[in-house]
CSV table of C-alpha atoms and ligand atoms in Angstrom, one decimal:
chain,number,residue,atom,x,y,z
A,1,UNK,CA,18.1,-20.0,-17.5
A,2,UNK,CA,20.0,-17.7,-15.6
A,3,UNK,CA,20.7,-17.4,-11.9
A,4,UNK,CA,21.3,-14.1,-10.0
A,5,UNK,CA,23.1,-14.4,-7.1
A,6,UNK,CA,23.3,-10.9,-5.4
A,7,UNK,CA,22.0,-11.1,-1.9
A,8,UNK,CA,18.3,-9.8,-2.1
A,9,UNK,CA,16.8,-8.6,1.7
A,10,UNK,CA,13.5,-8.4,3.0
A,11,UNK,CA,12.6,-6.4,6.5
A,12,UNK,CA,13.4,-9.5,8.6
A,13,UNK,CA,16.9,-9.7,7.3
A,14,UNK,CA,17.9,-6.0,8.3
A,15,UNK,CA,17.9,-3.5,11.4
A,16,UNK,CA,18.3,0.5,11.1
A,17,UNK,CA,21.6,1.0,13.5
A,18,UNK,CA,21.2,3.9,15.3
A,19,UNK,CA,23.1,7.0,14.6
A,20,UNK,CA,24.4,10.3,16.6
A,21,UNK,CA,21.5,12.8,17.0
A,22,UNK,CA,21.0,16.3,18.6
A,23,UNK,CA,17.3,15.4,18.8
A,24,UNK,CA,15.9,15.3,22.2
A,25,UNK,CA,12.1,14.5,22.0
A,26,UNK,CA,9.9,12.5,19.7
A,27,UNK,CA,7.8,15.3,19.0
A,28,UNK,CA,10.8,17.2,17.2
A,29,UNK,CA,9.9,15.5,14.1
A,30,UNK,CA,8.0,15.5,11.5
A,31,UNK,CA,6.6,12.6,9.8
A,32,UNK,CA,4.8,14.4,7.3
A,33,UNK,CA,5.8,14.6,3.8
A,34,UNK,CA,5.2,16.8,0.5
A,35,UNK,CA,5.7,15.9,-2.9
A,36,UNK,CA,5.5,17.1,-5.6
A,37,UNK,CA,4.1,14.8,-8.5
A,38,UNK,CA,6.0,14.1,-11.9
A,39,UNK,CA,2.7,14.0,-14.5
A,40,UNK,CA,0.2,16.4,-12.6
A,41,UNK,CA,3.2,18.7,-10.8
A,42,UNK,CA,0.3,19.1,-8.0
A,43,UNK,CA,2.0,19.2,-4.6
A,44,UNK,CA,0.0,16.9,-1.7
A,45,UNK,CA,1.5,17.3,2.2
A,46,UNK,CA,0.7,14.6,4.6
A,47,UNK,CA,1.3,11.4,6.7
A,48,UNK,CA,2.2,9.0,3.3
A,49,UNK,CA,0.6,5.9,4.8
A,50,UNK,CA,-2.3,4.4,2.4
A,51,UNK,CA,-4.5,1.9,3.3
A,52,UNK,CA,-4.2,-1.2,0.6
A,53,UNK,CA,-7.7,-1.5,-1.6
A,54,UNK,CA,-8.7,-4.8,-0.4
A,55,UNK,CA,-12.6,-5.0,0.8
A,56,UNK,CA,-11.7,-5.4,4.0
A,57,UNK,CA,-9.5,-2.3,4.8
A,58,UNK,CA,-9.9,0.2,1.5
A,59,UNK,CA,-13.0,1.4,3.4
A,60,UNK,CA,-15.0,5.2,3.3
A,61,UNK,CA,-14.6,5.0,7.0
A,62,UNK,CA,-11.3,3.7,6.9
A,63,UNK,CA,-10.6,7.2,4.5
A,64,UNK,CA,-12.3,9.5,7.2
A,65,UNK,CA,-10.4,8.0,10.0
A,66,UNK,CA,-6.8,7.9,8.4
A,67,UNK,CA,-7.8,11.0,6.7
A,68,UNK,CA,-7.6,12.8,10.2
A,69,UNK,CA,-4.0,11.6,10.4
A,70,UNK,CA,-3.0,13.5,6.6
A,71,UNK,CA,-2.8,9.7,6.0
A,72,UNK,CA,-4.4,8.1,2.4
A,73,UNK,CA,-6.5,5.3,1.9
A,74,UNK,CA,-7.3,3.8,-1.7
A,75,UNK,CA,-11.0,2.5,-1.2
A,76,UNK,CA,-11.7,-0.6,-2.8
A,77,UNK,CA,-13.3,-0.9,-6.2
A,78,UNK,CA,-16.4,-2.5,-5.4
A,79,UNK,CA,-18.6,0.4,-4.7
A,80,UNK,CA,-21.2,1.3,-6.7
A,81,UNK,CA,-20.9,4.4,-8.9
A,82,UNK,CA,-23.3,6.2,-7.2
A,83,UNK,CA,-21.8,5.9,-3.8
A,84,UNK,CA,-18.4,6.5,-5.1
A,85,UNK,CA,-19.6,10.2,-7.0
A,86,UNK,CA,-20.9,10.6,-3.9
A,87,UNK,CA,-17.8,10.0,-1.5
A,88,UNK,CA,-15.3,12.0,-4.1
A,89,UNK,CA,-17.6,14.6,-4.2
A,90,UNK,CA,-17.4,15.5,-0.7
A,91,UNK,CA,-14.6,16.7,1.7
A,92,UNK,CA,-13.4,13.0,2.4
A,93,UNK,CA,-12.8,12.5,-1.2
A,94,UNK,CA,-9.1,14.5,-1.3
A,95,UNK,CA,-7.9,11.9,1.1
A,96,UNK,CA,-8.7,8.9,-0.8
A,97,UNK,CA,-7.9,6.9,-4.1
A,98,UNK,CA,-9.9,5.6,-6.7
A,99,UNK,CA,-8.8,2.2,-7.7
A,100,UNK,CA,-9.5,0.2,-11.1
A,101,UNK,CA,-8.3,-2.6,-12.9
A,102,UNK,CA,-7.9,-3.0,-16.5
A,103,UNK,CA,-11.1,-4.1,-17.8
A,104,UNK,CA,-13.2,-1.7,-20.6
A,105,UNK,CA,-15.9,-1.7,-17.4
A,106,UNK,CA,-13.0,-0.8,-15.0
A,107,UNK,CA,-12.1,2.6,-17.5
A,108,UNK,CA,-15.6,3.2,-18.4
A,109,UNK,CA,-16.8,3.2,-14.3
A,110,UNK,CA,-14.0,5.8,-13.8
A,111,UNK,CA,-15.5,8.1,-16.5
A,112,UNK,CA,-18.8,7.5,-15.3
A,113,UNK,CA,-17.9,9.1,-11.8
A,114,UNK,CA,-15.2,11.3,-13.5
A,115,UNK,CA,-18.1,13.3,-15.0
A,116,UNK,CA,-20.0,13.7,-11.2
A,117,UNK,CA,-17.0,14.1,-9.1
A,118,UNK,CA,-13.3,15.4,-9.2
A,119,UNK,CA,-10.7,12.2,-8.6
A,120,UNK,CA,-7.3,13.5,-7.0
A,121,UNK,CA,-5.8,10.5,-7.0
A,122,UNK,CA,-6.8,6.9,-8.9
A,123,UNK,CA,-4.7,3.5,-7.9
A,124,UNK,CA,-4.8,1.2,-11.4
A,125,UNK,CA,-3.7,-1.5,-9.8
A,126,UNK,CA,-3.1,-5.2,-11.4
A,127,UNK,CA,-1.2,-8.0,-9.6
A,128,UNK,CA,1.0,-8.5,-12.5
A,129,UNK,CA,2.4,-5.1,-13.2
A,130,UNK,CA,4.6,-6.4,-16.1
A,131,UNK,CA,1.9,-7.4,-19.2
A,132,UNK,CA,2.2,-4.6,-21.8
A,133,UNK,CA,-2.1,-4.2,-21.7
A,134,UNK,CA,-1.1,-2.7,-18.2
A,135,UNK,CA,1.1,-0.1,-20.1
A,136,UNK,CA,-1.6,0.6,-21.9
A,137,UNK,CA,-4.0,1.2,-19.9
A,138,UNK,CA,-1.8,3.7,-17.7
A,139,UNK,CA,-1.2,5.3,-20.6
A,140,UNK,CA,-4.8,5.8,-21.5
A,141,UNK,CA,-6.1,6.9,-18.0
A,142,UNK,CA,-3.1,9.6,-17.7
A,143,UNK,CA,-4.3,11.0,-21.2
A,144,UNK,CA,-8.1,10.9,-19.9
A,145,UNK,CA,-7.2,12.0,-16.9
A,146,UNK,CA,-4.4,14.4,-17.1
A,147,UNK,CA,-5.1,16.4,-13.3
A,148,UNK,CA,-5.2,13.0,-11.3
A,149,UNK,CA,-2.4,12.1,-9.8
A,150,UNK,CA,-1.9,8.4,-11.0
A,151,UNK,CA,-0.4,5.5,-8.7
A,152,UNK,CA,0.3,2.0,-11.0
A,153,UNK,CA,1.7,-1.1,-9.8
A,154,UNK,CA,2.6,-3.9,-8.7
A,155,UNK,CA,6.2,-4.3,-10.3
A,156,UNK,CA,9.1,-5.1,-8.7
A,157,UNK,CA,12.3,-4.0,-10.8
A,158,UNK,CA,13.7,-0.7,-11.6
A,159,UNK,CA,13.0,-1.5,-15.6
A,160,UNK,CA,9.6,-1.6,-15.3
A,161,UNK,CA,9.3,1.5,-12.9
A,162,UNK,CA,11.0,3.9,-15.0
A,163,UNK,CA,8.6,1.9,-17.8
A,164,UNK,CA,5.3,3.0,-15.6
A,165,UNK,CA,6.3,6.2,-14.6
A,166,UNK,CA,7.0,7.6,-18.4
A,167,UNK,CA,3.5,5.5,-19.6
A,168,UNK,CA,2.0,8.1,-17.1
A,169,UNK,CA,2.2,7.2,-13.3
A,170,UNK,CA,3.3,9.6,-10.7
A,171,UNK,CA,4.0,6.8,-8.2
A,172,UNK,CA,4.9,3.2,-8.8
A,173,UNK,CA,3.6,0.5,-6.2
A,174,UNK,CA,6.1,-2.0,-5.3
A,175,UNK,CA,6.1,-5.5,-3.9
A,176,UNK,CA,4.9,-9.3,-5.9
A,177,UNK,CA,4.1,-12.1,-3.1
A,178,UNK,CA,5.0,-9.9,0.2
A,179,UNK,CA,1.7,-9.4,1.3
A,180,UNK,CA,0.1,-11.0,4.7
A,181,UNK,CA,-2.7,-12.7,3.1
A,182,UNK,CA,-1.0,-13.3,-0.4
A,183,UNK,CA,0.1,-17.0,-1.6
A,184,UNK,CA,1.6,-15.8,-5.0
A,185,UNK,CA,5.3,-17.1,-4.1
A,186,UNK,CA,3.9,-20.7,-3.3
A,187,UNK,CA,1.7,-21.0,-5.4
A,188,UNK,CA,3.6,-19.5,-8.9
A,189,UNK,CA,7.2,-19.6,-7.2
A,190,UNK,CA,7.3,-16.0,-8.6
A,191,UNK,CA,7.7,-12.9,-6.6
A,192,UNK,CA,10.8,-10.3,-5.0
A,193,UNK,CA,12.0,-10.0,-1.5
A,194,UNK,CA,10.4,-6.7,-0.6
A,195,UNK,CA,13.1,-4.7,1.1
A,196,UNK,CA,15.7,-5.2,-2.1
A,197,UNK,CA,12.4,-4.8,-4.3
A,198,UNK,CA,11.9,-0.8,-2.7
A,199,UNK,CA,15.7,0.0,-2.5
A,200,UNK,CA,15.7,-0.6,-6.2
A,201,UNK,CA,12.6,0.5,-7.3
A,202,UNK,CA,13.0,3.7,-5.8
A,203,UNK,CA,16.4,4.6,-7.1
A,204,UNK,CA,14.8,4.5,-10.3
A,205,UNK,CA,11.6,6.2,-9.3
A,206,UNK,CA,13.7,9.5,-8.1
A,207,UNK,CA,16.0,9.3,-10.8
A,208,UNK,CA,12.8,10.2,-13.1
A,209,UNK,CA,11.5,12.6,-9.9
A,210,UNK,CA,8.6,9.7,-9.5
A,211,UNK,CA,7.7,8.5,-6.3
A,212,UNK,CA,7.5,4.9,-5.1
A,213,UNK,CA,4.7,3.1,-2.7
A,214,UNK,CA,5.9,0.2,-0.5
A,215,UNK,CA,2.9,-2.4,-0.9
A,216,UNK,CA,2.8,-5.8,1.1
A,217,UNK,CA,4.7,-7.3,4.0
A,218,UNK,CA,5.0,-5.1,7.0
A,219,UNK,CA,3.3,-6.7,9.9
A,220,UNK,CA,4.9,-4.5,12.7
A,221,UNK,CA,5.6,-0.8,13.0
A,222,UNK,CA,9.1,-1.3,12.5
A,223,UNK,CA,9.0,-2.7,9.2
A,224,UNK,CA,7.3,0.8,7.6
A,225,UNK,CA,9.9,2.5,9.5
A,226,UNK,CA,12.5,0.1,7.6
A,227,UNK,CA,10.7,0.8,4.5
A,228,UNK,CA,10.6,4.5,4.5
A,229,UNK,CA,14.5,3.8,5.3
A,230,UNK,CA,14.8,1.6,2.0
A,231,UNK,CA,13.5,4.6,0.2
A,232,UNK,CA,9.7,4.4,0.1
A,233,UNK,CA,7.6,7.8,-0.3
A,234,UNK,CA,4.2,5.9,0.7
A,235,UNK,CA,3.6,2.6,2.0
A,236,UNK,CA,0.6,0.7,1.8
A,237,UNK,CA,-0.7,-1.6,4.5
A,238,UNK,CA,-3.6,-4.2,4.5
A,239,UNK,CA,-3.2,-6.7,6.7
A,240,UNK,CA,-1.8,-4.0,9.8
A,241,UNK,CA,-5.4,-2.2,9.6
A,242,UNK,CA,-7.9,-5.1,9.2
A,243,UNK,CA,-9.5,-6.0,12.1
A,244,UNK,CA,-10.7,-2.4,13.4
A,245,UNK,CA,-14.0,-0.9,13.4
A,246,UNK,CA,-13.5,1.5,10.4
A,247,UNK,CA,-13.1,-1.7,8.4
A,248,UNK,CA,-15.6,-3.9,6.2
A,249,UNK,CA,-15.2,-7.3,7.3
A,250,UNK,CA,-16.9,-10.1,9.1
A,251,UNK,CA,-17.1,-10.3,12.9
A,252,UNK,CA,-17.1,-13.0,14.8
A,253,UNK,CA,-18.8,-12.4,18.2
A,254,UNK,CA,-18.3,-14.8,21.2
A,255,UNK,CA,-20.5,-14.4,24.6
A,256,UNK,CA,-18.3,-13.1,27.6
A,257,UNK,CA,-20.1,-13.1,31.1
A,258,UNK,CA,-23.6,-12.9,29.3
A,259,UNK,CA,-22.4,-10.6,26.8
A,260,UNK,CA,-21.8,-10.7,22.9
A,261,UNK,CA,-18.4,-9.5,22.4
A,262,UNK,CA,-16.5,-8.9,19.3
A,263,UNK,CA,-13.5,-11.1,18.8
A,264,UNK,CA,-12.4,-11.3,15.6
A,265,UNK,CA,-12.5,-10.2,11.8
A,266,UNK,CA,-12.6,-12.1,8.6
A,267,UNK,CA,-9.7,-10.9,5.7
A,268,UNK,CA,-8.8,-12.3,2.6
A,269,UNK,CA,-6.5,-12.0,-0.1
A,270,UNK,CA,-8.1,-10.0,-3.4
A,271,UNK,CA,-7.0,-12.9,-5.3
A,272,UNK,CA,-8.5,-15.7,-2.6
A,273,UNK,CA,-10.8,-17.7,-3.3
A,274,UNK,CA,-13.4,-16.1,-0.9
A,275,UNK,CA,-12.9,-12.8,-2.9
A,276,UNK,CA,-13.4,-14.7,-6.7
A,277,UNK,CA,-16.4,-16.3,-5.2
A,278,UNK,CA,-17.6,-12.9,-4.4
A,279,UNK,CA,-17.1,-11.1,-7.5
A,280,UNK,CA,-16.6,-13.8,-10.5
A,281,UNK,CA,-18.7,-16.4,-9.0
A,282,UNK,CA,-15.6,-18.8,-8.3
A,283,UNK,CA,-12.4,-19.5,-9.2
A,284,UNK,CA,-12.3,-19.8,-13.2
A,285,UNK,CA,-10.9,-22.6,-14.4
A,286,UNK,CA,-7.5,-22.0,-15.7
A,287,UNK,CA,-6.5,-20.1,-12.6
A,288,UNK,CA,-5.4,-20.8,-9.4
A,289,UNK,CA,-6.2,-18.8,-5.9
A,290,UNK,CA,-3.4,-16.6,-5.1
A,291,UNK,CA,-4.5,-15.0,-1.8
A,292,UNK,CA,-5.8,-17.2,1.6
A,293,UNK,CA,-8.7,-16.1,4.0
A,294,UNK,CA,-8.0,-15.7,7.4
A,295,UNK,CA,-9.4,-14.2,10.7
A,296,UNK,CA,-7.5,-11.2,12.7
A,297,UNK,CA,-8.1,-10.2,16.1
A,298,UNK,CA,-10.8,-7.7,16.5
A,299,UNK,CA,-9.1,-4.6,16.7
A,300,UNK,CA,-11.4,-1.9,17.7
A,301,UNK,CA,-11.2,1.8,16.1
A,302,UNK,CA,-8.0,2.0,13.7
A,303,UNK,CA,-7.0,5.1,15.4
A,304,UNK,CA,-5.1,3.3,18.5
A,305,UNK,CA,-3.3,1.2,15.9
A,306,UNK,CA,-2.6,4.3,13.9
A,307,UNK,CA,-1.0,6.0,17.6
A,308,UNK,CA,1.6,2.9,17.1
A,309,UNK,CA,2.2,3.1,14.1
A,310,UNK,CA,2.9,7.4,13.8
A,311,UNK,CA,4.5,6.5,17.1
A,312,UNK,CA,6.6,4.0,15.9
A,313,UNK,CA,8.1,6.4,12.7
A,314,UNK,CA,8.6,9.1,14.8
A,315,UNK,CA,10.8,7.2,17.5
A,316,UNK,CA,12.7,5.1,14.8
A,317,UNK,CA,13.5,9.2,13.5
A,318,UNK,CA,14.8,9.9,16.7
A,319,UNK,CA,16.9,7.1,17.0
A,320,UNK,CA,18.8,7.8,13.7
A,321,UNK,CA,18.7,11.5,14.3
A,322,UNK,CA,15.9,12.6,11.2
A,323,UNK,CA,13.9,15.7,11.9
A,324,UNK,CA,11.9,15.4,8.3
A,325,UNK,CA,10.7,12.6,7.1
A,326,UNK,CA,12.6,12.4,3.8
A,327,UNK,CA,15.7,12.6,5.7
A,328,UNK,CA,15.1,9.0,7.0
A,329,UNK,CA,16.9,6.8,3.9
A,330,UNK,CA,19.9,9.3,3.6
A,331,UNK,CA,20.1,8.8,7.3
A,332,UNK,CA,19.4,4.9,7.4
A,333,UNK,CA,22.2,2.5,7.4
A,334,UNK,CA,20.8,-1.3,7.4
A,335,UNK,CA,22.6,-3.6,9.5
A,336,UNK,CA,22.2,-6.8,7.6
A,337,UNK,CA,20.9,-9.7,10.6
A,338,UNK,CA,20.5,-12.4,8.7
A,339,UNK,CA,23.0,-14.6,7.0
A,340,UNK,CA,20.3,-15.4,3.9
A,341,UNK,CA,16.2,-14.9,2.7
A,342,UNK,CA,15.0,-18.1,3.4
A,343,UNK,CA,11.5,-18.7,4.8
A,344,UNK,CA,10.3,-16.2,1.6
A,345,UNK,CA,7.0,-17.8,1.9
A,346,UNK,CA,5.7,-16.6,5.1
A,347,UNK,CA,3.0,-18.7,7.7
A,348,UNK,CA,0.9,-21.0,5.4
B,401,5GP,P1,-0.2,-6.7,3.6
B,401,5GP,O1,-0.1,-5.3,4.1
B,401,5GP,O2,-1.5,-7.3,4.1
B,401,5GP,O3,1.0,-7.5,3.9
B,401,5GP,O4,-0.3,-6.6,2.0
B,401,5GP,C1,-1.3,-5.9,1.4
B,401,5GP,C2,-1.1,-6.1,-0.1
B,401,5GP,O5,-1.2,-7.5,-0.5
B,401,5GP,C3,-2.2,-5.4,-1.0
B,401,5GP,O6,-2.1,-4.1,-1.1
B,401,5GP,C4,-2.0,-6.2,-2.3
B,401,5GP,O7,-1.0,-5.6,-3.1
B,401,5GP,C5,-1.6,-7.5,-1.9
B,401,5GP,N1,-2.7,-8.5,-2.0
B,401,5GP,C6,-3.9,-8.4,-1.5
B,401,5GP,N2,-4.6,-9.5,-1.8
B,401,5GP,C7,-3.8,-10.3,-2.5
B,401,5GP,C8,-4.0,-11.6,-3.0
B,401,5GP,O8,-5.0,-12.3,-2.9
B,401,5GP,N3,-2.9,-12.2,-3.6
B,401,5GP,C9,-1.7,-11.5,-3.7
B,401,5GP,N4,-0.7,-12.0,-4.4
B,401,5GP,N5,-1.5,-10.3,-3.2
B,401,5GP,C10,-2.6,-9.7,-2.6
């Protein structure tokens, strides 16, 4: 046993501090981004916010809608194969990813629609990034696969980035436990406080000129403006966008004055209960849920949160001075505002 005593930080524990800045008007900057990827050396430009791949939120209409933005979305891996040839074939396709897990059916559904549609990007995504199967399989897609640009996660350490990265990924997705609707660190006692966990993932990624996403744990604009600040390239958000029209979830109407009124949307963890009793008829035996199911607000269409959000990056640039968007962590400087993590576990 060994116990590491470093001070680890997630978004709660820090602030940006504002910085000296010629800048005089938000719309001075620029919160776009281009990259350039390690494996495919294809260069994308746009707004590197991705919508996460849960049911609820990794929606087509959720990738038309953010896709207006330059924004990503990684639809969810329930579709059938039909609709997804469909979707990659047309225009909406280049703002979306493909996800998979690492099953045989996982690999052999992406060849199936490989063969009727061109995949720019593909999401393998496991909730243990750290079993060597996943290595693997990255492996294997990036030789099937060798145009896609490939994002793998979730890890939460620099080894196991770098270890990603040269198995094939172009960008490594970061974060165990930090999600909204994610039980992981109470339920295994296992998981990384999410600000330390992209610092250090990062620094590893560009050392290799990979790229990193944030995934989990921002519930306010702020905290993707802290994470961009910590290092992130993308960052993925569930919980933020469920709730809104562009979503797939259940609504829950009330009547208002004679009318029926939308009020609020189911959302659950890809690892709840509700989502195992979907897909693998219940919760297997030798596992435990690691997700919860809860209801958000209804939201309406994503694009008013999406104004907060853009809004939100681009004042937080101002603030510290940042014209480009990849100028943000060498001009953030994290004002530390709490004396220690505790309450890692989140509401109940
Ligand atoms: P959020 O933005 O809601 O805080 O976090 C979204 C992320 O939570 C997803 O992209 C995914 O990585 C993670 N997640 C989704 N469902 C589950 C789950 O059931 N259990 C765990 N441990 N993480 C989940």
């Amino acid at each position: 046993m060994r116990i590491e005593t470093d001070v680890k930080l997630d978004f709660k524990d820090v602030l940006i501090r504002p910085k000296r800045s010629t800048l005089t008007s938000r719309n001075e900057v620029d919160i776009h981004r281009s990259f350039r990827f390690y494996h495919t050396a294809s260069e994308w430009k746009g707004f590197p916010l991705i919508a996460a791949n849960m049911d609820v939120t990794g929606t087509m209409n959720m990738a038309r809608a953010l896709g207006r933005h330059g924004a990503l979305t990684a639809l969810h891996k329930h579709y059938p194969e039909g609709a997804l040839a469909e979707f990659f074939a047309s225009a909406d396709g280049a703002h979306a990813f493909y996800s998979l897990g690492t099953t045989e059916a996982d690999v052999e559904k992406l060849a199936a629609v490989r063969k009727r549609a061109e995949l720019h990007f593909l999401c393998i995504d496991v909730a243990n990034g750290y079993s060597e199967r996943f290595l693997d399989v990255v492996k294997r897609v990036r030789d099937e696969n060798p145009k896609s640009v490939i994002m793998a996660g979730n890890v939460v350490t620099g080894d196991m980035t770098e270890a990603l990265i040269l198995a094939g990924a172009d960008i490594v997705k970061i974060g165990i436990g930090p999600g909204s609707v994610c039980t992981t660190r109470r339920v295994t006692g296992v998981g990384y406080p999410q600000l330390s966990a992209i610092i250090e993932c990062a620094d590893a990624a560009h050392g290799l000129k990979g790229q990193v996403c944030a995934d989990g744990g921002c519930t306010v604009p702020g905290d993707i403006a802290k994470a961009y600040g910590a290092g992130a390239d993308f960052v993925m958000l569930g919980g933020m966008l469920a709730g809104h029209d562009e979503c797939e979830g259940e609504i829950r109407y009330e009547e208002h004055d004679g009318e029926r009124v939308p009020v609020a949307m189911g959302f659950y963890g890809m690892s709840s209960e509700t989502a195992m009793k979907r897909y693998a008829g219940g919760v297997a035996k030798y596992r435990a849920a690691e997700g919860k199911t809860v209801e958000t607000p209804y939201r309406g269409p994503v694009e008013g949160t999406m104004s907060e959000i853009m809004g939100g990056v681009r004042s937080m640039m101002t603030y510290i001075g940042a014209t480009q968007l990849k100028e943000v962590p060498k001009r953030t400087t994290f004002v530390r505002v709490t004396a220690q993590t505790n309450d890692v576990f989140g509401k109940a």
